[in-house]
Short mmCIF file of C-alpha atoms and ligand atoms in Angstrom, two decimals:
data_model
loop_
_atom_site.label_atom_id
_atom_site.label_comp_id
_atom_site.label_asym_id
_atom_site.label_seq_id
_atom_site.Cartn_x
_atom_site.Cartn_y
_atom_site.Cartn_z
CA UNK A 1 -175.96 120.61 -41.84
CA UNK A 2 -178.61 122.40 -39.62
CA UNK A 3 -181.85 122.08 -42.26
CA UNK A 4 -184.43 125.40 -42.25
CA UNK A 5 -186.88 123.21 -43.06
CA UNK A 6 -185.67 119.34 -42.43
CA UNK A 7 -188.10 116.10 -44.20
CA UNK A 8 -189.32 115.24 -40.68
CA UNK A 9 -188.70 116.60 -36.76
CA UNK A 10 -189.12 114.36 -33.87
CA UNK A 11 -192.41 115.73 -31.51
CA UNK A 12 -190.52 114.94 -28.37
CA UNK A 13 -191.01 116.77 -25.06
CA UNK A 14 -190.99 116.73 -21.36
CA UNK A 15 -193.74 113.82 -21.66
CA UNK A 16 -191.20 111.58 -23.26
CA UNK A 17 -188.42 112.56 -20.98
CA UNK A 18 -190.49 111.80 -17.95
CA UNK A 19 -191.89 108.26 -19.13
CA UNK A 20 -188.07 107.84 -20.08
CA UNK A 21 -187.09 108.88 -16.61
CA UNK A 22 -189.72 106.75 -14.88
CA UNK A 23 -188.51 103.52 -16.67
CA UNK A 24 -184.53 103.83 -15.54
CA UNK A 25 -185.81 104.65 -11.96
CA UNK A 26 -187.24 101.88 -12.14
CA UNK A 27 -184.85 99.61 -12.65
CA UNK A 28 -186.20 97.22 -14.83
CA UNK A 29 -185.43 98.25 -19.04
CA UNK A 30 -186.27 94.69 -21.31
CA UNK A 31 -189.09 93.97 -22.04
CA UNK A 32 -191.48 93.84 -19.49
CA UNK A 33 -195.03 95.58 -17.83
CA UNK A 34 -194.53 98.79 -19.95
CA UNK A 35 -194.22 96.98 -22.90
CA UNK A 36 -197.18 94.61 -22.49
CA UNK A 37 -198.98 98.19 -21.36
CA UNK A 38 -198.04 99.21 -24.81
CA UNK A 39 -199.16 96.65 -26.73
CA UNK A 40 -202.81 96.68 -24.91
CA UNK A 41 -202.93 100.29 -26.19
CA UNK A 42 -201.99 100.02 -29.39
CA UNK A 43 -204.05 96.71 -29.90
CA UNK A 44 -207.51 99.02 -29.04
CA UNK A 45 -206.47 101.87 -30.66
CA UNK A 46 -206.02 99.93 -34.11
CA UNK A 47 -209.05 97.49 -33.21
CA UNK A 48 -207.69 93.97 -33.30
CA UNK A 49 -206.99 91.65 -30.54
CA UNK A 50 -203.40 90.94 -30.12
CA UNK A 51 -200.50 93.33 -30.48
CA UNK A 52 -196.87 91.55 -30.26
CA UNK A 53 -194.09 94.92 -29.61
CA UNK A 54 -190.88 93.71 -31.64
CA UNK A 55 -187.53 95.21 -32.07
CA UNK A 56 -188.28 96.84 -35.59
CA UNK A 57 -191.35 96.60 -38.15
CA UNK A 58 -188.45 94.54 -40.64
CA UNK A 59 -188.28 91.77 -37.38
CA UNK A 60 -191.96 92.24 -37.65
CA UNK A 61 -192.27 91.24 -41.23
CA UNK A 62 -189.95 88.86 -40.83
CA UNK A 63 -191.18 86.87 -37.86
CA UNK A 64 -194.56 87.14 -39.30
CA UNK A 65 -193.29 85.52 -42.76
CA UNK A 66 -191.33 82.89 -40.65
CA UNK A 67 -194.44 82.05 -38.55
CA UNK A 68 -196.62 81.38 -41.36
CA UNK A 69 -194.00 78.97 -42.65
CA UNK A 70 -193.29 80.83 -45.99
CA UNK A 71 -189.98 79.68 -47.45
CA UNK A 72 -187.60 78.07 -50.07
CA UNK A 73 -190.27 77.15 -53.38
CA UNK A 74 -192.80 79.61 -52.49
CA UNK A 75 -193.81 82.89 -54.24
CA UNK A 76 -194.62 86.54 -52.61
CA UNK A 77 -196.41 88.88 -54.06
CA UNK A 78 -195.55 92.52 -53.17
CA UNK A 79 -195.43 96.18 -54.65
CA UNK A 80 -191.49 97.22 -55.89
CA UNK A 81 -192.51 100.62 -54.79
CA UNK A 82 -191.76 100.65 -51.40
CA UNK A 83 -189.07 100.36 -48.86
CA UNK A 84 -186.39 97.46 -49.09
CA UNK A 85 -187.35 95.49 -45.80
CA UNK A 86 -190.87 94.62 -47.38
CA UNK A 87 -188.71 92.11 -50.20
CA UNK A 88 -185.51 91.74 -47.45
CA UNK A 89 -187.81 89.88 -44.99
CA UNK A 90 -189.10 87.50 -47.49
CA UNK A 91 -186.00 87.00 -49.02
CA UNK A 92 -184.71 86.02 -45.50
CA UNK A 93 -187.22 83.02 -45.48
CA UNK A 94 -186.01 81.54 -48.75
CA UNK A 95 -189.20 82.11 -50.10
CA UNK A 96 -189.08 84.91 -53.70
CA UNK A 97 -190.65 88.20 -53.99
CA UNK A 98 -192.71 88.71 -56.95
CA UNK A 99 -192.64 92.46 -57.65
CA UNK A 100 -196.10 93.70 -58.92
CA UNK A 101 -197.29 97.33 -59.82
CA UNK A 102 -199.02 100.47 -58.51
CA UNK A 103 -201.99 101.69 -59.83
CA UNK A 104 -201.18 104.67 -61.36
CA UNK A 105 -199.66 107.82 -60.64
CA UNK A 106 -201.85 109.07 -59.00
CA UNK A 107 -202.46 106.42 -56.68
CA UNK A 108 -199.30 105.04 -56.16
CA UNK A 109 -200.21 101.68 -53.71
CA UNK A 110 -200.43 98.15 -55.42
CA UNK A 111 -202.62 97.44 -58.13
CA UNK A 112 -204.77 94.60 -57.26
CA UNK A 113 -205.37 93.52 -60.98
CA UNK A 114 -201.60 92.97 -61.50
CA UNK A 115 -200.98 91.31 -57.93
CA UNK A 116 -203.72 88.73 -60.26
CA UNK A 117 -201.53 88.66 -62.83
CA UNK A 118 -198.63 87.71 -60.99
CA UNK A 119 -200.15 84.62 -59.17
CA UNK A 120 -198.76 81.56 -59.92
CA UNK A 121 -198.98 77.49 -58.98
CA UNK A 122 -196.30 78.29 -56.26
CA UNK A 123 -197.46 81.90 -55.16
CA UNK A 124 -198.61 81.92 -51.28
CA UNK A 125 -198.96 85.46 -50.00
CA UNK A 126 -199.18 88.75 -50.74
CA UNK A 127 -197.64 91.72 -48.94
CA UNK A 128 -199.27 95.32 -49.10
CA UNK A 129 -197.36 98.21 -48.66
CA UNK A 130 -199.98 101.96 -47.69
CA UNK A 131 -197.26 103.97 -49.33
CA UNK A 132 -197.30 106.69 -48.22
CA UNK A 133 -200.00 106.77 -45.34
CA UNK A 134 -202.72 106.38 -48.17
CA UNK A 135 -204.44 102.99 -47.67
CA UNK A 136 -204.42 100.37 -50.30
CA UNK A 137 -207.74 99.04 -52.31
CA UNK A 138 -208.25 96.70 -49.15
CA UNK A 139 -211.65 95.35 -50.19
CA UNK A 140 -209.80 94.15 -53.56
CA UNK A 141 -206.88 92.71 -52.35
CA UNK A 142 -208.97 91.16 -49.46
CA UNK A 143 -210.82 89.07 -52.22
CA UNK A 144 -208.35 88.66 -54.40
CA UNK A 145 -206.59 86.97 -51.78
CA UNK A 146 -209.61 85.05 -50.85
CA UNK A 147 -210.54 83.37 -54.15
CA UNK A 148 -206.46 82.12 -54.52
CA UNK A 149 -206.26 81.10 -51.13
CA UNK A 150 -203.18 83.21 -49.94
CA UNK A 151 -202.29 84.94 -47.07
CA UNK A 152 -202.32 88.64 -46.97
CA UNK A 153 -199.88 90.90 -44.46
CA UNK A 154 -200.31 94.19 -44.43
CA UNK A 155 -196.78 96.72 -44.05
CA UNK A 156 -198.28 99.52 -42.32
CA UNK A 157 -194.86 101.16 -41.36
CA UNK A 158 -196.30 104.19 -43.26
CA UNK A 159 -200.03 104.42 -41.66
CA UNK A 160 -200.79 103.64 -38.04
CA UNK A 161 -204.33 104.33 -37.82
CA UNK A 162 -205.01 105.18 -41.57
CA UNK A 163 -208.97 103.50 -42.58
CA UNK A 164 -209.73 101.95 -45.09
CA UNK A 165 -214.05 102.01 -46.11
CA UNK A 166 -214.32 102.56 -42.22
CA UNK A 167 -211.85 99.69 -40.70
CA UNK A 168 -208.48 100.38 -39.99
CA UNK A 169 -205.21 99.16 -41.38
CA UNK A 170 -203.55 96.30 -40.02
CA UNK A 171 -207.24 94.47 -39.36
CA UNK A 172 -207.64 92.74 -43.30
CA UNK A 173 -204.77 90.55 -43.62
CA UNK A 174 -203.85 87.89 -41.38
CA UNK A 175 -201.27 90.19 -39.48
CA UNK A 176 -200.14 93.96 -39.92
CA UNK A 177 -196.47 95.04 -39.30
CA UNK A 178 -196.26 99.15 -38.01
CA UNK A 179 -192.98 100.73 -37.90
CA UNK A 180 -191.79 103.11 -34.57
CA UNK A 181 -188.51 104.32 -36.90
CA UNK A 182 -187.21 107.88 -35.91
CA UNK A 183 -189.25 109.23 -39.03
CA UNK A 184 -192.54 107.48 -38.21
CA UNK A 185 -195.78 109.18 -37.56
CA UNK A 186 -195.22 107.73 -33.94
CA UNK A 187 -191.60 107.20 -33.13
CA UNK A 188 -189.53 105.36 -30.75
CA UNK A 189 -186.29 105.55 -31.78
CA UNK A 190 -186.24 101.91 -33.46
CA UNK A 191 -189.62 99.39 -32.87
CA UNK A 192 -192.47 97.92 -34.26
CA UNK A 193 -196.03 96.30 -33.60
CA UNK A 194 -197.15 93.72 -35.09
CA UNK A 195 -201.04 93.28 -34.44
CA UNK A 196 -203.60 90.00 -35.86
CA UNK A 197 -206.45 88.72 -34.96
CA UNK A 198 -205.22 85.24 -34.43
CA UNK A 199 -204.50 83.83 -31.25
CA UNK A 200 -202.71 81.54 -32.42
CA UNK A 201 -200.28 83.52 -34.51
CA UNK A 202 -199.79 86.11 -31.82
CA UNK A 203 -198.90 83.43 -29.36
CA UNK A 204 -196.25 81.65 -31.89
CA UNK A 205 -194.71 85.66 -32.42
CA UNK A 206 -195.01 86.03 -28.92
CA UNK A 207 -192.87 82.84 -28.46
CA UNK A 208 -190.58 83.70 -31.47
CA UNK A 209 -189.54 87.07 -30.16
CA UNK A 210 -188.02 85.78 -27.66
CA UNK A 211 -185.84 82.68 -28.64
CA UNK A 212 -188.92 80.72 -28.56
CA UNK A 213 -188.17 80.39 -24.25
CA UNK A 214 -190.86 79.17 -22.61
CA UNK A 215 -190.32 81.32 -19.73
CA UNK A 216 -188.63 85.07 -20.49
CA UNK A 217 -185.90 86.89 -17.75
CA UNK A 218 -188.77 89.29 -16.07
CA UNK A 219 -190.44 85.37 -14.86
CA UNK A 220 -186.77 84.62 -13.62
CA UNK A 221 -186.39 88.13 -12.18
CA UNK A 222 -189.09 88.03 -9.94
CA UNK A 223 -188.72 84.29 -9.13
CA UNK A 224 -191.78 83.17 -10.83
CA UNK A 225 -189.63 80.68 -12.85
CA UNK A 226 -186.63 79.12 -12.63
CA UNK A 227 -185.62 77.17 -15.63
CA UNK A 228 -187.19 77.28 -19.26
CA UNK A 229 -187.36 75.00 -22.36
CA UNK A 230 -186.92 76.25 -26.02
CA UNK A 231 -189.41 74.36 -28.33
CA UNK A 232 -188.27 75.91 -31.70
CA UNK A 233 -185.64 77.98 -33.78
CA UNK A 234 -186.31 81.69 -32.60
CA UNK A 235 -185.02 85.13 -32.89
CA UNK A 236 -184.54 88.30 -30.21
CA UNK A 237 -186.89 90.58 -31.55
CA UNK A 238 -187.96 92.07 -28.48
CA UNK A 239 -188.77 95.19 -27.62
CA UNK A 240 -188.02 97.17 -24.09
CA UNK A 241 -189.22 99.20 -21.60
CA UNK A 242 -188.04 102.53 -22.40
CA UNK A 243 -188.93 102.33 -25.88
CA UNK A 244 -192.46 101.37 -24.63
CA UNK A 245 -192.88 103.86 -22.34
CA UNK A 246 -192.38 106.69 -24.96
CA UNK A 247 -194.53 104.78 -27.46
CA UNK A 248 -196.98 105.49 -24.82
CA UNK A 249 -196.41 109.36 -25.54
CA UNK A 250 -196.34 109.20 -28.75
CA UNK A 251 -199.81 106.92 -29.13
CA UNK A 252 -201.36 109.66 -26.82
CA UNK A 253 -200.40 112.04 -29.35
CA UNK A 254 -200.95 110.18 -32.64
CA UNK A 255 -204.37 110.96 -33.71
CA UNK A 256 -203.65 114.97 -32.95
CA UNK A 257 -200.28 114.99 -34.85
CA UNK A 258 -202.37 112.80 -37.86
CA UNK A 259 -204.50 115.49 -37.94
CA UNK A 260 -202.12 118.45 -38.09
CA UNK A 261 -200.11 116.15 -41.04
CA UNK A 262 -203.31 116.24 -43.07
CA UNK A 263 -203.43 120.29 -42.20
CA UNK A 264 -200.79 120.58 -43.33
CA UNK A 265 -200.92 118.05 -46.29
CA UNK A 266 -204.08 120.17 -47.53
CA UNK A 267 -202.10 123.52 -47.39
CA UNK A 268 -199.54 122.24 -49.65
CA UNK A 269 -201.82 120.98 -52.33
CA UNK A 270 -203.34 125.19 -52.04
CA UNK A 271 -199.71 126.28 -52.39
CA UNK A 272 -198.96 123.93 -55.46
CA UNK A 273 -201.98 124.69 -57.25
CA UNK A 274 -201.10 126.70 -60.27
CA UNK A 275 -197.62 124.75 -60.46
CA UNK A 276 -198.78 123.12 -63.58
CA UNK A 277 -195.45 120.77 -63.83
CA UNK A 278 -196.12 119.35 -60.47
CA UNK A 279 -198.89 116.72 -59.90
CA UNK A 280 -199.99 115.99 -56.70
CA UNK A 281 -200.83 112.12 -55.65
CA UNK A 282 -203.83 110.99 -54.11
CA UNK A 283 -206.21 113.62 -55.82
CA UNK A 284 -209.43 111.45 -54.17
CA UNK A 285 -210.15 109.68 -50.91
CA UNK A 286 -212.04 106.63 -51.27
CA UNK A 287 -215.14 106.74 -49.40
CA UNK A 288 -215.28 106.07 -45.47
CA UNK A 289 -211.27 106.23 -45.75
CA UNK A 290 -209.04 108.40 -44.69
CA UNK A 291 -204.54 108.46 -44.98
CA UNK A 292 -202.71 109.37 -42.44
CA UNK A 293 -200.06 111.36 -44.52
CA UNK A 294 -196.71 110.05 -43.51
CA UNK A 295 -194.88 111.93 -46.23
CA UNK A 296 -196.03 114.09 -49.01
CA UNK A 297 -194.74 112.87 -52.43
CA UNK A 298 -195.13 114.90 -55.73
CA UNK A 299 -194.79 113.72 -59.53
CA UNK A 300 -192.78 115.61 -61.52
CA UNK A 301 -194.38 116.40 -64.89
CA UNK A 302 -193.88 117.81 -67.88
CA UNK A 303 -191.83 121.37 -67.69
CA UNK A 304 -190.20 120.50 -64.50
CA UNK A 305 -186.82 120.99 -64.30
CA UNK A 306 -184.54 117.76 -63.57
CA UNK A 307 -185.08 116.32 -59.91
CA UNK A 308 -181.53 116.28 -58.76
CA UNK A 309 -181.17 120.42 -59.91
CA UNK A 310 -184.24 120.51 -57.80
CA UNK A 311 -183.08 118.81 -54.85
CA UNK A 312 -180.26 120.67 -55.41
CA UNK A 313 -181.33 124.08 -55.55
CA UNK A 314 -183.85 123.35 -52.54
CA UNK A 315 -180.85 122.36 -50.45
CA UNK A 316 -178.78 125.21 -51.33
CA UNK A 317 -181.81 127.33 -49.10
CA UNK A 318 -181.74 124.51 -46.49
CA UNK A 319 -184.81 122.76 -47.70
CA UNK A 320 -184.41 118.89 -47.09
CA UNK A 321 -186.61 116.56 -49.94
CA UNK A 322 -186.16 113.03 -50.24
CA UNK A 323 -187.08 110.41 -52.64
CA UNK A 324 -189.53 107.07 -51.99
CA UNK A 325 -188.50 104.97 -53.39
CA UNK A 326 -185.78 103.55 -55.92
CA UNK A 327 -188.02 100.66 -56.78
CA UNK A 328 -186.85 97.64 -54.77
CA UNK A 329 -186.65 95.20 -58.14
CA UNK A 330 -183.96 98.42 -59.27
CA UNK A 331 -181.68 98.09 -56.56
CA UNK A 332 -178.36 96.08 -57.14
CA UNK A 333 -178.72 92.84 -55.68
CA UNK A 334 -182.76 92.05 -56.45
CA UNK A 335 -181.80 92.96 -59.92
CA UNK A 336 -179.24 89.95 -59.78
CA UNK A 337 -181.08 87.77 -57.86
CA UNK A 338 -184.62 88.58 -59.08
CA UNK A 339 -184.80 89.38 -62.15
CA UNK A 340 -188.17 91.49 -63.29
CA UNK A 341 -187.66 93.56 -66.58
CA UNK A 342 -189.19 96.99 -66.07
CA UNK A 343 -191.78 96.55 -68.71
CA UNK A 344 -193.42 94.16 -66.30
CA UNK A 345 -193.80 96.84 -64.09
CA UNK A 346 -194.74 100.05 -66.37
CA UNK A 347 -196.88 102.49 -63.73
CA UNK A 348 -193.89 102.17 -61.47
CA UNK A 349 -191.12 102.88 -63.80
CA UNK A 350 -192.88 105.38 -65.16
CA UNK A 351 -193.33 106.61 -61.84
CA UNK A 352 -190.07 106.54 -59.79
CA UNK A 353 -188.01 108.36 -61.67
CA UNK A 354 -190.35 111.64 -61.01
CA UNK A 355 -191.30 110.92 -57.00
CA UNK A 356 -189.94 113.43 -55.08
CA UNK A 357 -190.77 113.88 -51.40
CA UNK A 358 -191.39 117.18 -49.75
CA UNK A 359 -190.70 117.80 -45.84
CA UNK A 360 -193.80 117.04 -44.11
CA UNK A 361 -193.87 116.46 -40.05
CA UNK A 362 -196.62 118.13 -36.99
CA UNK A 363 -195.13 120.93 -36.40
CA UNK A 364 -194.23 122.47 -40.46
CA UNK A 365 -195.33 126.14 -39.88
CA UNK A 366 -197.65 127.75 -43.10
CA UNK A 367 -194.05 129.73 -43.49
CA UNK A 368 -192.42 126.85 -43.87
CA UNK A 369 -194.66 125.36 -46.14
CA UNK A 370 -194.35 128.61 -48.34
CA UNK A 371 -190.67 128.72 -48.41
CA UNK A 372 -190.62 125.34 -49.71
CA UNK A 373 -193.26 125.97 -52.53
CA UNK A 374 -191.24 129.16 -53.43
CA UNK A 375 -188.38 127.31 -53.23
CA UNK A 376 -189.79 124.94 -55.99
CA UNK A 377 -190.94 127.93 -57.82
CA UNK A 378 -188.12 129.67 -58.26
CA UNK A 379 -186.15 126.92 -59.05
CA UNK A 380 -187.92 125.92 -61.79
CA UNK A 381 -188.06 129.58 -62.84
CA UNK A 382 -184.39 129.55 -62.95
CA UNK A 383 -183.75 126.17 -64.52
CA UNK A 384 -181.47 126.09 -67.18
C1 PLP B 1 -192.77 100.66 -46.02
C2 PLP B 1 -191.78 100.30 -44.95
N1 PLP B 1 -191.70 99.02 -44.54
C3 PLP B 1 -190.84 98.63 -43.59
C4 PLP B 1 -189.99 99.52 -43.01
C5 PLP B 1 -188.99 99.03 -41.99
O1 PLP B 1 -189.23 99.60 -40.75
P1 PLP B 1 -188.13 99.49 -39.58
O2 PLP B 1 -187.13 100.55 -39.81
O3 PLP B 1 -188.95 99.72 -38.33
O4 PLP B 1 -187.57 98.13 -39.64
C6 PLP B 1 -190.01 100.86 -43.38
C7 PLP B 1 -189.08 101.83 -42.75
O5 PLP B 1 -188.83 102.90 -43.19
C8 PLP B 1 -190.93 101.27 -44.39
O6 PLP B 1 -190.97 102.54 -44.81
#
C-alpha cells in the first residue's frame, strides 16, 4: 500500500547514488578504505576515539557483550521497553537479562533507581536503551554503575549524536552500539558503529569482526599478506564498502536532518495541544541536553478512543503509526524463559499498552503533520 503519509522516508539522492557508483567502479566492495574512512568520521563526529563499522547495531551489541566476556551465571540489567536485540544479544552470550523500568510516562528511558533495585551478587552490566532519541539520566546511571562496579553499554540505535549535560551519547559507558537500519536517523540499508574509548576493546572488536584473522582479504588483495592465523572464536560482522560510502552521505547530512526532526517534532506538540486525551512524552529537556527525535511517541490517555480503532481509522486515510514497543519481558519466548511478573515493572506496563508512534522523518511537510493530527481528531470524534 502506497502510504500518504508513511512512519519514516529514506533521504536518499544523487549523493548516495554517486558514492554508490564510485564504490562498484571501483572494484573493491568488503570492507575496506571507505569503511575505515567511515569509521574516522563517525568516531569525531560522536567524540570518542575508536569507531569499529559492523554488519548491524544487534552484531554490535553482541560482539561488544562477547568481548567483555559476559556469559552463562551472569546478570544484565536493561530497560523491557525497547527493541528485542537489546535482551537477544545478551541472551546469545548465556548470560540473563534483568528487565528493569522506565521512569515514568513521561520520560520513558530507564529508571536508574530501579536498575538499583535490580542488582544482584551475580549482576555485571547494564545496558541503556535512549528510546526514542531522548537521552537517558547518564550522570545517574554513570554512578550507579560506578559504585557496583559494572559495566555500562550504551544502545544508541535510536540517537546518533543526541547529548546528554553537554557530552554525547555513546561516550559514558564502556562502548556505544548505533544502528544504520533503513528507519534510522542515518541509514544504510543494514549497519552499525560501535564506538569506545578503549583501545583495547576496539582492537579485540576489530579482531572479532572479522573471524578473529590476523590478517583480513584487502591485506591478501593487495599482496601485503599472504597467510593469517586465527587466535580466537570470532564472528563476520563486517561491514562493506558500499554501505560505507553512503554512511558517508548520510553523516554529512545528519546534524541538518536532526534538526528538521526536532522542527518538526515541535510542530506536532503545537498541533496536539488542546487534544486533552493525548499526552505528549518528553515535556522537559534536561539541561545542556538535547534528543535527536528518532520517532515521536504519544500516550494515550483518558478519553482516547482504543489504539487499534485508531491505527485503524488513521490507515483507512493512508496515515502509517506504529507502536514501540511490546515490552521485550511480554514477548513469547522471554516470558518462558525469563520470567518477570509485570508488577515488577509497573511504569512500563502501565505504559505500553497506550504508546503509539506517529510518522516522523526530514522531510514531513506542516500539511502532513496536519493531516495526521486531524486524522487523530476526527477519529476520536467519531469513536464509538
Ligand atoms: C533500540 C534498538 N536497539 C537495537 C536495534 C537493532 O538494530 P539493527 O537493526 O541495526 O540490528 C534497534 C533496531 O531497530 C533498536 O531500535
Amino acid at each position: 500500500m502506497k502510504w500518504e503519509v508513511p512512519l519514516f522516508d529514506l533521504d536518499f539522492d544523487a549523493a548516495e547514488e554517486k558514492a554508490v557508483l564510485s564504490v562498484i567502479r571501483s572494484g573493491w566492495l568488503t570492507q575496506g578504505e571507505h569503511v575505515a574512512q567511515f569509521e574516522s568520521a563517525f568516531a569525531e563526529r560522536v567524540g570518542v576515539r575508536f569507531a569499529c563499522a559492523v554488519s548491524s547495531c544487534t552484531a554490535g551489541l553482541h560482539v561488544v557483550a562477547h568481548a567483555l566476556g559476559l556469559g552463562p551465571g551472569d546478570e544484565v540489567i536493561l530497560p523491557s521497553l525497547t527493541f528485542v536485540a537489546t535482551a537477544s544479544t545478551i541472551v546469545q552470550t548465556g548470560a540473563t537479562p534483568v528487565f528493569a523500568d522506565v521512569e515514568s510516562a513521561d520520560r520513558p528511558l530507564l529508571d536508574p533507581a530501579d536498575v538499583e533495585r535490580k542488582i544482584t551478587s551475580r549482576t555485571r552490566a547494564v545496558i541503556v536503551a535512549h528510546y526514542a532519541g531522548h537521552p537517558c539520566d547518564m550522570t545517574r546511571l554513570v554512578e550507579v554503575a560506578r559504585r557496583h562496579d559494572l559495566e555500562l553499554i550504551e544502545d544508541c540505535a535510536h540517537a546518533p549524536l543526541a547529548v546528554c549535560e553537554g557530552r554525547k551519547v555513546g561516550t559514558f559507558g564502556v562502548a556505544g552500539a548505533f544502528s544504520f537500519f533503513s528507519n534510522k536517523n542515518l541509514t544504510t540499508g543494514e549497519g552499525g558503529m560501535v564506538v569506545t574509548d578503549d583501545a583495547g576493546l576496539a582492537q579485540r572488536i576489530a579482531l572479532l569482526r572479522s573471524h578473529a584473522m590476523t590478517h583480513q582479504t584487502l591485506d591478501r588483495h593487495r599482496g601485503h599478506a599472504f597467510d593469517y592465523d586465527v587466535v580466537e572464536l570470532g564472528f563476520n560482522y563486517r561491514f562493506d564498502e558500499i554501505r560505507a560510502a553512503i554512511g558517508m552521505v548520510q553523516l554529512g547530512k545528519l546534524k541538518a536532518n536532526n534538526a528538521r526532526r526536532a522542527e518538526c517534532a515541535a510542530r506536532y506538540r503545537q498541533l496536539l495541544a488542546d487534544l486533552d486525551w493525548i499526552q505528549i512524552p518528553f515535556q522537559a529537556t534536561a539541561p545542556r541536553s538535547r534528543a535527536v527525535h528518532h520517532i515521536f511517541p504519544i500516550v494515550l490517555a483518558d478519553g482516547a478512543p482504543p489504539r487499534q480503532y485508531l491505527m485503524q481509522s488513521l490507515r483507512k486515510k493512508g496515515i502509517q503509526t506504529s507502536i514501540h514497543y511490546r515490552p521485550i519481558h511480554d514477548l513469547s519466548f522471554y516470558r518462558e524463559r525469563y520470567p518477570t511478573p509485570d508488577e515488577k515493572l509497573p511504569q512500563t506496563m502501565a505504559l505500553a499498552p497506550r504508546l503509539l508512534t506517529l510518522p516522523l522523518y526530514p522531510a514531513l511537510t506542516p500539511a502532513q503533520q496536519t493531516k495526521v493530527v486531524e486524522g487523530l481528531r476526527k477519529a476520536q470524534a467519531d469513536a464509538p
